């Protein structure tokens, strides 16, 4: 009996050791489970914060005042066209994939007096409208930037002689007239360019004249006066095309994701002196 008891004692010790080890392992598992649960909670918080951020309202910018353009070949009255381009039969409309955003029209007039020479006139009106954009800003701001760019480019016309620039009153929100002489093999061309901005639209009017085949050179002051008058008329046509309430705009209206036109996409309307 004594020997049997001695043999059973080591077996009891082994079983007791296994029990103690298992008991010690239980809290560790619980702790591990608790940490895993906390980690899952953190992930949920991150997802909730991300969802909240994505639900933020989209940025808005004031809507552009003017939403369309008049027909380019119809911005000037018949009387004005007769005064500026008397021999022009009709206007030549420029190509455009969106006439509500960009449009142009030109008139060419040659009054041939035979051996006494000829009087040449060339008139061009370009219209460019800018939409508001959430990234680039309001249409009016984009139009103003393009207006400034146009004036700079006209003033930098290669070969221009006797260049003079002046502000023009009563023509949209701002306007500048630039005049200069441009000598070509056919003769000396008197060039006048009026760049005007009204709200989010830029109007560029080019008008030049020359006496060819020995005819006298036209008076630059008279040409400039005609160009200013025509520019005012073109600006007024833009305003009328958009109705009396067009300038009100809507401060809370979301802007289009893409501007209708970009200054970098539209070439400068410079003097051509071509028929």
mmCIF file of C-alpha atoms in Angstrom:
data_model
loop_
_atom_site.group_PDB
_atom_site.id
_atom_site.type_symbol
_atom_site.label_atom_id
_atom_site.label_comp_id
_atom_site.label_asym_id
_atom_site.label_seq_id
_atom_site.Cartn_x
_atom_site.Cartn_y
_atom_site.Cartn_z
ATOM 1 C CA UNK A 1 0.000 0.000 0.000
ATOM 2 C CA UNK A 2 2.754 2.400 0.849
ATOM 3 C CA UNK A 3 4.487 1.705 -2.424
ATOM 4 C CA UNK A 4 1.225 2.209 -4.368
ATOM 5 C CA UNK A 5 0.702 5.566 -2.672
ATOM 6 C CA UNK A 6 4.224 6.592 -3.583
ATOM 7 C CA UNK A 7 3.569 5.753 -7.279
ATOM 8 C CA UNK A 8 0.294 7.742 -7.390
ATOM 9 C CA UNK A 9 1.828 10.928 -5.935
ATOM 10 C CA UNK A 10 3.815 11.885 -9.104
ATOM 11 C CA UNK A 11 0.684 11.288 -11.274
ATOM 12 C CA UNK A 12 -1.408 13.641 -9.067
ATOM 13 C CA UNK A 13 1.367 16.273 -9.278
ATOM 14 C CA UNK A 14 1.349 16.143 -13.081
ATOM 15 C CA UNK A 15 -2.459 16.518 -13.242
ATOM 16 C CA UNK A 16 -2.332 19.459 -10.818
ATOM 17 C CA UNK A 17 0.318 21.171 -12.914
ATOM 18 C CA UNK A 18 -1.818 20.832 -16.055
ATOM 19 C CA UNK A 19 -4.822 22.363 -14.279
ATOM 20 C CA UNK A 20 -2.802 25.325 -13.034
ATOM 21 C CA UNK A 21 -1.372 25.958 -16.503
ATOM 22 C CA UNK A 22 -4.840 25.949 -18.093
ATOM 23 C CA UNK A 23 -6.183 28.240 -15.384
ATOM 24 C CA UNK A 24 -3.351 30.689 -15.995
ATOM 25 C CA UNK A 25 -3.997 30.640 -19.734
ATOM 26 C CA UNK A 26 -7.678 31.661 -19.429
ATOM 27 C CA UNK A 27 -7.050 35.295 -18.357
ATOM 28 C CA UNK A 28 -4.487 35.677 -21.130
ATOM 29 C CA UNK A 29 -7.046 34.581 -23.739
ATOM 30 C CA UNK A 30 -9.625 36.934 -22.277
ATOM 31 C CA UNK A 31 -7.173 39.818 -22.420
ATOM 32 C CA UNK A 32 -6.312 38.981 -26.003
ATOM 33 C CA UNK A 33 -9.983 38.806 -26.896
ATOM 34 C CA UNK A 34 -10.590 42.159 -25.207
ATOM 35 C CA UNK A 35 -7.769 43.831 -27.186
ATOM 36 C CA UNK A 36 -9.106 42.382 -30.403
ATOM 37 C CA UNK A 37 -12.534 43.817 -29.609
ATOM 38 C CA UNK A 38 -11.060 47.278 -28.881
ATOM 39 C CA UNK A 39 -9.164 47.204 -32.164
ATOM 40 C CA UNK A 40 -12.374 46.509 -34.067
ATOM 41 C CA UNK A 41 -14.011 49.450 -32.342
ATOM 42 C CA UNK A 42 -11.200 51.779 -33.509
ATOM 43 C CA UNK A 43 -11.654 50.627 -37.115
ATOM 44 C CA UNK A 44 -15.333 51.440 -36.906
ATOM 45 C CA UNK A 45 -14.542 54.937 -35.633
ATOM 46 C CA UNK A 46 -12.156 55.566 -38.541
ATOM 47 C CA UNK A 47 -14.756 54.427 -41.047
ATOM 48 C CA UNK A 48 -17.386 56.664 -39.474
ATOM 49 C CA UNK A 49 -15.039 59.661 -39.593
ATOM 50 C CA UNK A 50 -14.226 58.933 -43.233
ATOM 51 C CA UNK A 51 -17.913 58.673 -44.118
ATOM 52 C CA UNK A 52 -18.586 61.964 -42.360
ATOM 53 C CA UNK A 53 -15.794 63.688 -44.301
ATOM 54 C CA UNK A 54 -17.074 62.392 -47.629
ATOM 55 C CA UNK A 55 -20.515 63.743 -46.849
ATOM 56 C CA UNK A 56 -19.223 67.337 -46.699
ATOM 57 C CA UNK A 57 -21.058 69.709 -49.080
ATOM 58 C CA UNK A 58 -19.494 70.407 -52.497
ATOM 59 C CA UNK A 59 -17.865 73.834 -52.903
ATOM 60 C CA UNK A 60 -19.957 76.448 -54.715
ATOM 61 C CA UNK A 61 -19.175 79.615 -56.606
ATOM 62 C CA UNK A 62 -21.391 82.438 -57.792
ATOM 63 C CA UNK A 63 -23.090 81.590 -61.069
ATOM 64 C CA UNK A 64 -22.072 83.530 -64.177
ATOM 65 C CA UNK A 65 -24.415 86.426 -64.978
ATOM 66 C CA UNK A 66 -24.619 85.893 -68.743
ATOM 67 C CA UNK A 67 -25.542 82.448 -70.048
ATOM 68 C CA UNK A 68 -25.566 82.930 -73.796
ATOM 69 C CA UNK A 69 -24.258 85.062 -76.656
ATOM 70 C CA UNK A 70 -26.091 86.868 -79.433
ATOM 71 C CA UNK A 71 -25.609 85.806 -83.042
ATOM 72 C CA UNK A 72 -22.207 87.274 -83.891
ATOM 73 C CA UNK A 73 -23.187 88.495 -87.364
ATOM 74 C CA UNK A 74 -26.205 90.266 -85.891
ATOM 75 C CA UNK A 75 -24.565 92.307 -83.108
ATOM 76 C CA UNK A 76 -24.214 95.403 -85.315
ATOM 77 C CA UNK A 77 -27.024 97.332 -86.973
ATOM 78 C CA UNK A 78 -27.283 97.720 -90.738
ATOM 79 C CA UNK A 79 -26.514 101.419 -90.398
ATOM 80 C CA UNK A 80 -23.314 100.740 -88.452
ATOM 81 C CA UNK A 81 -22.213 98.140 -90.987
ATOM 82 C CA UNK A 82 -22.906 100.546 -93.837
ATOM 83 C CA UNK A 83 -20.783 103.212 -92.160
ATOM 84 C CA UNK A 84 -17.865 100.910 -91.313
ATOM 85 C CA UNK A 85 -17.906 98.409 -94.178
ATOM 86 C CA UNK A 86 -20.033 99.952 -96.956
ATOM 87 C CA UNK A 87 -19.154 97.435 -99.660
ATOM 88 C CA UNK A 88 -19.501 94.303 -97.517
ATOM 89 C CA UNK A 89 -22.321 92.114 -98.821
ATOM 90 C CA UNK A 90 -22.669 89.995 -95.690
ATOM 91 C CA UNK A 91 -20.776 88.896 -92.620
ATOM 92 C CA UNK A 92 -18.646 85.754 -92.532
ATOM 93 C CA UNK A 93 -19.359 83.758 -89.398
ATOM 94 C CA UNK A 94 -16.380 82.153 -87.693
ATOM 95 C CA UNK A 95 -16.341 78.442 -86.883
ATOM 96 C CA UNK A 96 -17.342 77.437 -83.354
ATOM 97 C CA UNK A 97 -18.366 74.204 -81.652
ATOM 98 C CA UNK A 98 -20.443 76.136 -79.100
ATOM 99 C CA UNK A 99 -21.944 79.434 -80.282
ATOM 100 C CA UNK A 100 -23.327 80.108 -76.789
ATOM 101 C CA UNK A 101 -19.746 80.322 -75.503
ATOM 102 C CA UNK A 102 -17.684 81.655 -78.405
ATOM 103 C CA UNK A 103 -18.624 83.283 -81.676
ATOM 104 C CA UNK A 104 -17.230 85.691 -84.257
ATOM 105 C CA UNK A 105 -18.105 87.418 -87.488
ATOM 106 C CA UNK A 106 -16.101 89.456 -90.016
ATOM 107 C CA UNK A 107 -16.911 91.856 -92.844
ATOM 108 C CA UNK A 108 -14.614 92.818 -95.714
ATOM 109 C CA UNK A 109 -15.215 95.928 -97.819
ATOM 110 C CA UNK A 110 -13.336 97.116 -100.911
ATOM 111 C CA UNK A 111 -14.484 100.326 -102.584
ATOM 112 C CA UNK A 112 -12.711 100.182 -105.944
ATOM 113 C CA UNK A 113 -12.341 103.587 -107.635
ATOM 114 C CA UNK A 114 -10.362 102.339 -110.621
ATOM 115 C CA UNK A 115 -7.309 104.445 -111.470
ATOM 116 C CA UNK A 116 -8.047 106.642 -108.450
ATOM 117 C CA UNK A 117 -7.311 103.776 -106.104
ATOM 118 C CA UNK A 118 -9.408 101.876 -103.595
ATOM 119 C CA UNK A 119 -10.548 102.135 -100.006
ATOM 120 C CA UNK A 120 -10.304 98.947 -97.991
ATOM 121 C CA UNK A 121 -12.025 98.216 -94.670
ATOM 122 C CA UNK A 122 -11.991 95.082 -92.535
ATOM 123 C CA UNK A 123 -14.178 94.595 -89.457
ATOM 124 C CA UNK A 124 -14.246 91.675 -87.047
ATOM 125 C CA UNK A 125 -16.199 91.053 -83.834
ATOM 126 C CA UNK A 126 -15.273 88.208 -81.460
ATOM 127 C CA UNK A 127 -17.357 87.179 -78.436
ATOM 128 C CA UNK A 128 -16.122 84.906 -75.662
ATOM 129 C CA UNK A 129 -18.219 83.887 -72.647
ATOM 130 C CA UNK A 130 -16.868 82.288 -69.459
ATOM 131 C CA UNK A 131 -18.791 79.987 -67.101
ATOM 132 C CA UNK A 132 -18.091 79.913 -63.366
ATOM 133 C CA UNK A 133 -15.926 77.007 -62.262
ATOM 134 C CA UNK A 134 -15.474 75.608 -58.743
ATOM 135 C CA UNK A 135 -11.716 75.256 -59.291
ATOM 136 C CA UNK A 136 -10.863 78.347 -61.338
ATOM 137 C CA UNK A 137 -13.390 80.795 -59.891
ATOM 138 C CA UNK A 138 -16.360 82.949 -60.991
ATOM 139 C CA UNK A 139 -16.967 83.576 -64.674
ATOM 140 C CA UNK A 140 -16.556 87.321 -64.197
ATOM 141 C CA UNK A 141 -13.056 86.806 -62.761
ATOM 142 C CA UNK A 142 -12.064 84.519 -65.643
ATOM 143 C CA UNK A 143 -13.388 87.053 -68.154
ATOM 144 C CA UNK A 144 -11.429 89.850 -66.496
ATOM 145 C CA UNK A 145 -8.228 87.813 -66.686
ATOM 146 C CA UNK A 146 -8.802 87.157 -70.380
ATOM 147 C CA UNK A 147 -9.634 90.832 -70.985
ATOM 148 C CA UNK A 148 -6.285 91.854 -69.476
ATOM 149 C CA UNK A 149 -4.502 89.226 -71.573
ATOM 150 C CA UNK A 150 -6.164 90.452 -74.772
ATOM 151 C CA UNK A 151 -5.163 94.059 -74.152
ATOM 152 C CA UNK A 152 -1.553 93.027 -73.478
ATOM 153 C CA UNK A 153 -1.396 90.968 -76.667
ATOM 154 C CA UNK A 154 -2.830 93.745 -78.834
ATOM 155 C CA UNK A 155 -0.337 96.204 -77.409
ATOM 156 C CA UNK A 156 2.453 93.760 -78.256
ATOM 157 C CA UNK A 157 1.476 93.381 -81.938
ATOM 158 C CA UNK A 158 4.651 92.861 -83.987
ATOM 159 C CA UNK A 159 5.444 95.726 -86.358
ATOM 160 C CA UNK A 160 2.974 98.161 -84.777
ATOM 161 C CA UNK A 161 3.948 101.815 -85.259
ATOM 162 C CA UNK A 162 2.692 104.821 -83.308
ATOM 163 C CA UNK A 163 0.768 102.651 -80.877
ATOM 164 C CA UNK A 164 -1.635 104.398 -78.528
ATOM 165 C CA UNK A 165 -3.929 102.866 -75.876
ATOM 166 C CA UNK A 166 -6.783 104.557 -74.039
ATOM 167 C CA UNK A 167 -9.676 103.640 -71.775
ATOM 168 C CA UNK A 168 -13.148 103.724 -73.329
ATOM 169 C CA UNK A 169 -16.048 104.958 -71.210
ATOM 170 C CA UNK A 170 -19.616 103.705 -71.425
ATOM 171 C CA UNK A 171 -18.691 100.356 -72.949
ATOM 172 C CA UNK A 172 -19.462 97.466 -70.602
ATOM 173 C CA UNK A 173 -17.711 97.165 -67.246
ATOM 174 C CA UNK A 174 -14.319 98.072 -68.720
ATOM 175 C CA UNK A 175 -12.925 98.710 -72.179
ATOM 176 C CA UNK A 176 -9.644 99.679 -73.819
ATOM 177 C CA UNK A 177 -9.008 100.959 -77.334
ATOM 178 C CA UNK A 178 -5.619 100.380 -78.961
ATOM 179 C CA UNK A 179 -4.675 101.961 -82.290
ATOM 180 C CA UNK A 180 -1.548 101.773 -84.399
ATOM 181 C CA UNK A 181 -0.222 101.734 -87.971
ATOM 182 C CA UNK A 182 0.799 98.546 -89.695
ATOM 183 C CA UNK A 183 2.781 98.808 -92.925
ATOM 184 C CA UNK A 184 2.300 96.122 -95.566
ATOM 185 C CA UNK A 185 3.194 95.835 -99.220
ATOM 186 C CA UNK A 186 -0.329 96.927 -100.190
ATOM 187 C CA UNK A 187 -0.087 100.100 -98.112
ATOM 188 C CA UNK A 188 -0.322 101.451 -94.579
ATOM 189 C CA UNK A 189 -3.183 100.000 -92.564
ATOM 190 C CA UNK A 190 -4.740 102.005 -89.764
ATOM 191 C CA UNK A 191 -5.684 99.504 -87.077
ATOM 192 C CA UNK A 192 -8.129 100.017 -84.198
ATOM 193 C CA UNK A 193 -8.869 97.296 -81.639
ATOM 194 C CA UNK A 194 -11.404 97.741 -78.842
ATOM 195 C CA UNK A 195 -11.432 95.113 -76.101
ATOM 196 C CA UNK A 196 -14.410 95.301 -73.743
ATOM 197 C CA UNK A 197 -15.715 93.203 -70.862
ATOM 198 C CA UNK A 198 -19.314 93.062 -69.687
ATOM 199 C CA UNK A 199 -19.902 90.677 -66.766
ATOM 200 C CA UNK A 200 -18.473 87.294 -67.858
ATOM 201 C CA UNK A 201 -18.242 88.097 -71.583
ATOM 202 C CA UNK A 202 -15.302 89.634 -73.473
ATOM 203 C CA UNK A 203 -15.934 91.455 -76.755
ATOM 204 C CA UNK A 204 -13.007 92.146 -79.091
ATOM 205 C CA UNK A 205 -13.653 94.419 -82.069
ATOM 206 C CA UNK A 206 -10.997 94.873 -84.754
ATOM 207 C CA UNK A 207 -11.366 97.527 -87.424
ATOM 208 C CA UNK A 208 -8.782 98.596 -89.940
ATOM 209 C CA UNK A 209 -8.676 100.658 -93.078
ATOM 210 C CA UNK A 210 -6.231 101.494 -95.861
ATOM 211 C CA UNK A 211 -6.029 103.488 -99.063
ATOM 212 C CA UNK A 212 -4.796 101.147 -101.783
ATOM 213 C CA UNK A 213 -3.399 101.725 -105.284
ATOM 214 C CA UNK A 214 -2.569 105.341 -104.557
ATOM 215 C CA UNK A 215 -5.782 106.301 -102.728
ATOM 216 C CA UNK A 216 -5.395 108.417 -99.613
ATOM 217 C CA UNK A 217 -4.861 106.858 -96.192
ATOM 218 C CA UNK A 218 -8.031 107.026 -94.086
ATOM 219 C CA UNK A 219 -8.184 109.280 -91.043
ATOM 220 C CA UNK A 220 -7.175 107.295 -87.948
ATOM 221 C CA UNK A 221 -9.270 109.413 -85.562
ATOM 222 C CA UNK A 222 -12.421 108.807 -87.632
ATOM 223 C CA UNK A 223 -11.738 105.062 -87.755
ATOM 224 C CA UNK A 224 -11.232 104.955 -83.994
ATOM 225 C CA UNK A 225 -14.484 106.823 -83.370
ATOM 226 C CA UNK A 226 -16.344 104.310 -85.562
ATOM 227 C CA UNK A 227 -14.692 101.376 -83.787
ATOM 228 C CA UNK A 228 -15.719 102.663 -80.354
ATOM 229 C CA UNK A 229 -19.299 103.146 -81.514
ATOM 230 C CA UNK A 230 -19.440 99.623 -82.924
ATOM 231 C CA UNK A 231 -17.935 98.136 -79.743
ATOM 232 C CA UNK A 232 -20.617 99.804 -77.593
ATOM 233 C CA UNK A 233 -23.263 98.402 -79.901
ATOM 234 C CA UNK A 234 -21.812 94.892 -79.683
ATOM 235 C CA UNK A 235 -21.689 95.043 -75.878
ATOM 236 C CA UNK A 236 -25.297 96.192 -75.777
ATOM 237 C CA UNK A 237 -26.279 93.248 -77.979
ATOM 238 C CA UNK A 238 -24.690 90.857 -75.463
ATOM 239 C CA UNK A 239 -26.657 92.430 -72.614
ATOM 240 C CA UNK A 240 -29.942 92.320 -74.532
ATOM 241 C CA UNK A 241 -29.418 88.673 -75.480
ATOM 242 C CA UNK A 242 -29.357 87.730 -71.794
ATOM 243 C CA UNK A 243 -32.452 89.653 -70.698
ATOM 244 C CA UNK A 244 -32.956 92.343 -68.031
ATOM 245 C CA UNK A 245 -32.483 89.980 -65.055
ATOM 246 C CA UNK A 246 -29.333 88.254 -66.313
ATOM 247 C CA UNK A 247 -26.948 90.289 -64.175
ATOM 248 C CA UNK A 248 -28.525 89.188 -60.893
ATOM 249 C CA UNK A 249 -26.746 85.837 -60.691
ATOM 250 C CA UNK A 250 -27.215 83.356 -57.850
ATOM 251 C CA UNK A 251 -24.592 83.319 -55.074
ATOM 252 C CA UNK A 252 -25.552 79.836 -53.944
ATOM 253 C CA UNK A 253 -25.765 78.178 -57.336
ATOM 254 C CA UNK A 254 -23.145 75.467 -57.900
ATOM 255 C CA UNK A 255 -20.751 76.111 -60.732
ATOM 256 C CA UNK A 256 -20.212 73.929 -63.741
ATOM 257 C CA UNK A 257 -17.287 71.534 -63.442
ATOM 258 C CA UNK A 258 -15.786 72.921 -66.627
ATOM 259 C CA UNK A 259 -15.670 76.438 -68.009
ATOM 260 C CA UNK A 260 -17.378 77.026 -71.341
ATOM 261 C CA UNK A 261 -14.247 78.608 -72.662
ATOM 262 C CA UNK A 262 -10.715 79.209 -71.584
ATOM 263 C CA UNK A 263 -8.418 82.068 -72.419
ATOM 264 C CA UNK A 264 -5.732 79.570 -73.299
ATOM 265 C CA UNK A 265 -8.072 77.952 -75.841
ATOM 266 C CA UNK A 266 -9.087 81.136 -77.677
ATOM 267 C CA UNK A 267 -6.575 82.828 -79.988
ATOM 268 C CA UNK A 268 -6.088 86.564 -79.725
ATOM 269 C CA UNK A 269 -8.169 88.598 -82.136
ATOM 270 C CA UNK A 270 -5.388 90.678 -83.658
ATOM 271 C CA UNK A 271 -5.358 92.810 -86.773
ATOM 272 C CA UNK A 272 -5.176 90.946 -90.034
ATOM 273 C CA UNK A 273 -5.520 93.597 -92.694
ATOM 274 C CA UNK A 274 -6.811 90.863 -94.985
ATOM 275 C CA UNK A 275 -9.727 90.979 -97.333
#
